[in-house]
Amino acid sequence: MEFSILEDIDVDSVYKISVDAFNDLTKESYLKMSEDSNYKFFVAKGNGEVVGFIVLLVVDEKTEIIKIATKQEYKRMGVARALLRVVEDYSKKLGHTGIMLEVNEHNEPAIKLYESFGFKEIHRRKKYYGNLGDAIIMVKLF
């Protein structure tokens, strides 16, 4: 699997994966984030196509995962785990001491992945997703 920082031509692929996974941001939102130096995109490519991505917000000395998604046919093949490793390495190179993220309390596969990668729950935002559940704030320190 190949990893790279987002290139302009990849925004379409990222958006398509995002629509399947979340359907909450517009293509224009991703374009604006890709133009903002505080956001970093990493993509995983397999067979020449984008099969997963991760979006980070990097402000001051903090790395926060904003989005992570894998193409449906590549789920459970280690793409998200590999992207998390890339982000950890990137964060360490920046001198950061950890990574933060939030996840819906009902997204059990994601929570299990994050816990297996060393993330710990530090807080809950009650009813953050309305009737769809609480947001769990997780951190991995290194």
mmCIF file of C-alpha atoms in Angstrom:
data_model
loop_
_atom_site.group_PDB
_atom_site.id
_atom_site.type_symbol
_atom_site.label_atom_id
_atom_site.label_comp_id
_atom_site.label_asym_id
_atom_site.label_seq_id
_atom_site.Cartn_x
_atom_site.Cartn_y
_atom_site.Cartn_z
ATOM 1 C CA MET A 1 0.000 0.000 0.000
ATOM 2 C CA GLU A 2 1.265 3.439 -0.922
ATOM 3 C CA PHE A 3 0.729 6.571 1.192
ATOM 4 C CA SER A 4 1.009 10.191 0.190
ATOM 5 C CA ILE A 5 -0.025 13.675 1.216
ATOM 6 C CA LEU A 6 -3.132 14.653 -0.724
ATOM 7 C CA GLU A 7 -2.628 15.892 -4.248
ATOM 8 C CA ASP A 8 -5.269 18.086 -5.865
ATOM 9 C CA ILE A 9 -6.344 15.274 -8.182
ATOM 10 C CA ASP A 10 -7.238 13.113 -5.187
ATOM 11 C CA VAL A 11 -9.947 15.423 -3.784
ATOM 12 C CA ASP A 12 -12.591 13.774 -5.982
ATOM 13 C CA SER A 13 -11.657 10.315 -4.719
ATOM 14 C CA VAL A 14 -11.595 11.457 -1.098
ATOM 15 C CA TYR A 15 -15.007 13.033 -1.502
ATOM 16 C CA LYS A 16 -16.501 9.877 -3.037
ATOM 17 C CA ILE A 17 -15.233 7.741 -0.150
ATOM 18 C CA SER A 18 -16.484 10.342 2.329
ATOM 19 C CA VAL A 19 -19.998 10.375 0.859
ATOM 20 C CA ASP A 20 -20.228 6.601 1.317
ATOM 21 C CA ALA A 21 -18.843 6.752 4.864
ATOM 22 C CA PHE A 22 -20.327 9.954 6.312
ATOM 23 C CA ASN A 23 -22.273 12.021 3.769
ATOM 24 C CA ASP A 24 -21.756 15.116 5.915
ATOM 25 C CA LEU A 25 -19.307 17.391 4.073
ATOM 26 C CA THR A 26 -19.439 18.864 0.600
ATOM 27 C CA LYS A 27 -16.705 18.536 -1.982
ATOM 28 C CA GLU A 28 -16.108 22.269 -1.541
ATOM 29 C CA SER A 29 -15.488 21.691 2.185
ATOM 30 C CA TYR A 30 -12.739 19.210 1.364
ATOM 31 C CA LEU A 31 -11.255 21.591 -1.200
ATOM 32 C CA LYS A 32 -11.181 24.420 1.372
ATOM 33 C CA MET A 33 -9.555 22.162 3.962
ATOM 34 C CA SER A 34 -6.950 21.041 1.423
ATOM 35 C CA GLU A 35 -6.041 24.698 0.845
ATOM 36 C CA ASP A 36 -5.739 25.464 4.592
ATOM 37 C CA SER A 37 -2.268 24.803 5.973
ATOM 38 C CA ASN A 38 -3.732 23.682 9.323
ATOM 39 C CA TYR A 39 -5.283 20.614 7.675
ATOM 40 C CA LYS A 40 -3.261 17.682 6.403
ATOM 41 C CA PHE A 41 -4.620 14.901 4.238
ATOM 42 C CA PHE A 42 -3.010 11.509 3.823
ATOM 43 C CA VAL A 43 -4.332 8.995 1.349
ATOM 44 C CA ALA A 44 -3.771 5.278 0.968
ATOM 45 C CA LYS A 45 -3.555 4.014 -2.573
ATOM 46 C CA GLY A 46 -3.946 0.468 -3.765
ATOM 47 C CA ASN A 47 -3.722 -0.556 -7.407
ATOM 48 C CA GLY A 48 -3.332 3.116 -8.355
ATOM 49 C CA GLU A 49 -6.578 4.292 -6.764
ATOM 50 C CA VAL A 50 -7.359 6.036 -3.487
ATOM 51 C CA VAL A 51 -8.727 3.385 -1.094
ATOM 52 C CA GLY A 52 -8.680 5.369 2.140
ATOM 53 C CA PHE A 53 -7.894 8.748 3.620
ATOM 54 C CA ILE A 54 -7.346 10.554 6.881
ATOM 55 C CA VAL A 55 -7.731 14.286 7.570
ATOM 56 C CA LEU A 56 -5.827 15.941 10.394
ATOM 57 C CA LEU A 57 -6.169 19.319 12.033
ATOM 58 C CA VAL A 58 -2.694 20.383 13.129
ATOM 59 C CA VAL A 59 -2.729 23.469 15.331
ATOM 60 C CA ASP A 60 0.017 24.534 17.694
ATOM 61 C CA GLU A 61 1.423 21.293 19.072
ATOM 62 C CA LYS A 62 -1.698 19.190 18.636
ATOM 63 C CA THR A 63 -2.770 16.613 16.083
ATOM 64 C CA GLU A 64 -6.469 15.893 15.832
ATOM 65 C CA ILE A 65 -7.988 13.337 13.495
ATOM 66 C CA ILE A 66 -10.981 14.962 11.813
ATOM 67 C CA LYS A 67 -11.967 12.190 9.384
ATOM 68 C CA ILE A 68 -10.791 8.708 8.522
ATOM 69 C CA ALA A 69 -12.483 6.473 5.978
ATOM 70 C CA THR A 70 -11.837 3.467 3.791
ATOM 71 C CA LYS A 71 -13.509 2.449 0.558
ATOM 72 C CA GLN A 72 -16.156 -0.167 1.302
ATOM 73 C CA GLU A 73 -14.411 -2.983 -0.571
ATOM 74 C CA TYR A 74 -11.153 -2.331 1.345
ATOM 75 C CA LYS A 75 -12.645 -2.342 4.845
ATOM 76 C CA ARG A 76 -11.085 -4.764 7.347
ATOM 77 C CA MET A 77 -7.937 -5.019 5.227
ATOM 78 C CA GLY A 78 -5.718 -2.870 7.455
ATOM 79 C CA VAL A 79 -6.036 0.402 5.529
ATOM 80 C CA ALA A 80 -7.277 2.480 8.492
ATOM 81 C CA ARG A 81 -4.681 0.930 10.811
ATOM 82 C CA ALA A 82 -1.933 1.752 8.316
ATOM 83 C CA LEU A 83 -3.187 5.342 8.028
ATOM 84 C CA LEU A 84 -3.134 5.650 11.824
ATOM 85 C CA ARG A 85 0.514 4.507 11.810
ATOM 86 C CA VAL A 86 1.368 7.149 9.191
ATOM 87 C CA VAL A 87 -0.318 9.824 11.317
ATOM 88 C CA GLU A 88 1.492 8.708 14.461
ATOM 89 C CA ASP A 89 4.847 8.902 12.673
ATOM 90 C CA TYR A 90 3.949 12.304 11.220
ATOM 91 C CA SER A 91 2.853 13.635 14.634
ATOM 92 C CA LYS A 92 6.035 12.416 16.293
ATOM 93 C CA LYS A 93 8.142 14.121 13.600
ATOM 94 C CA LEU A 94 6.319 17.368 14.409
ATOM 95 C CA GLY A 95 7.240 16.909 18.073
ATOM 96 C CA HIS A 96 3.659 16.355 19.193
ATOM 97 C CA THR A 97 3.004 14.201 22.239
ATOM 98 C CA GLY A 98 -0.233 12.586 21.123
ATOM 99 C CA ILE A 99 -3.232 12.376 18.839
ATOM 100 C CA MET A 100 -6.855 13.190 19.630
ATOM 101 C CA LEU A 101 -10.078 12.153 17.902
ATOM 102 C CA GLU A 102 -13.793 11.883 18.489
ATOM 103 C CA VAL A 103 -16.034 8.984 17.556
ATOM 104 C CA ASN A 104 -19.727 8.200 17.891
ATOM 105 C CA GLU A 105 -20.353 5.882 20.835
ATOM 106 C CA HIS A 106 -22.234 3.506 18.514
ATOM 107 C CA ASN A 107 -19.346 3.113 16.039
ATOM 108 C CA GLU A 108 -18.038 -0.041 17.715
ATOM 109 C CA PRO A 109 -15.701 -1.157 14.892
ATOM 110 C CA ALA A 110 -13.931 2.215 14.974
ATOM 111 C CA ILE A 111 -13.738 2.267 18.769
ATOM 112 C CA LYS A 112 -12.204 -1.230 18.787
ATOM 113 C CA LEU A 113 -9.672 -0.156 16.157
ATOM 114 C CA TYR A 114 -8.705 2.954 18.114
ATOM 115 C CA GLU A 115 -8.432 1.052 21.401
ATOM 116 C CA SER A 116 -6.258 -1.615 19.758
ATOM 117 C CA PHE A 117 -4.029 1.196 18.526
ATOM 118 C CA GLY A 118 -3.621 2.596 22.051
ATOM 119 C CA PHE A 119 -6.303 5.294 22.184
ATOM 120 C CA LYS A 120 -8.054 5.826 25.524
ATOM 121 C CA GLU A 121 -11.372 7.511 26.243
ATOM 122 C CA ILE A 122 -10.889 10.782 28.114
ATOM 123 C CA HIS A 123 -14.285 12.464 27.804
ATOM 124 C CA ARG A 124 -17.832 12.153 26.440
ATOM 125 C CA ARG A 125 -19.848 14.894 24.823
ATOM 126 C CA LYS A 126 -23.400 13.965 25.746
ATOM 127 C CA LYS A 127 -25.910 13.973 22.880
ATOM 128 C CA TYR A 128 -23.268 15.452 20.547
ATOM 129 C CA TYR A 129 -24.872 13.584 17.663
ATOM 130 C CA GLY A 130 -28.375 14.365 18.947
ATOM 131 C CA ASN A 131 -30.461 11.217 19.243
ATOM 132 C CA LEU A 132 -27.694 9.313 17.448
ATOM 133 C CA GLY A 133 -25.457 9.248 20.516
ATOM 134 C CA ASP A 134 -22.611 10.721 22.471
ATOM 135 C CA ALA A 135 -19.227 11.667 21.079
ATOM 136 C CA ILE A 136 -16.360 9.826 22.730
ATOM 137 C CA ILE A 137 -13.144 11.865 22.872
ATOM 138 C CA MET A 138 -10.107 9.606 22.677
ATOM 139 C CA VAL A 139 -6.389 10.328 22.978
ATOM 140 C CA LYS A 140 -3.253 8.386 22.295
ATOM 141 C CA LEU A 141 -0.177 9.739 24.042
ATOM 142 C CA PHE A 142 3.401 8.899 23.114
#
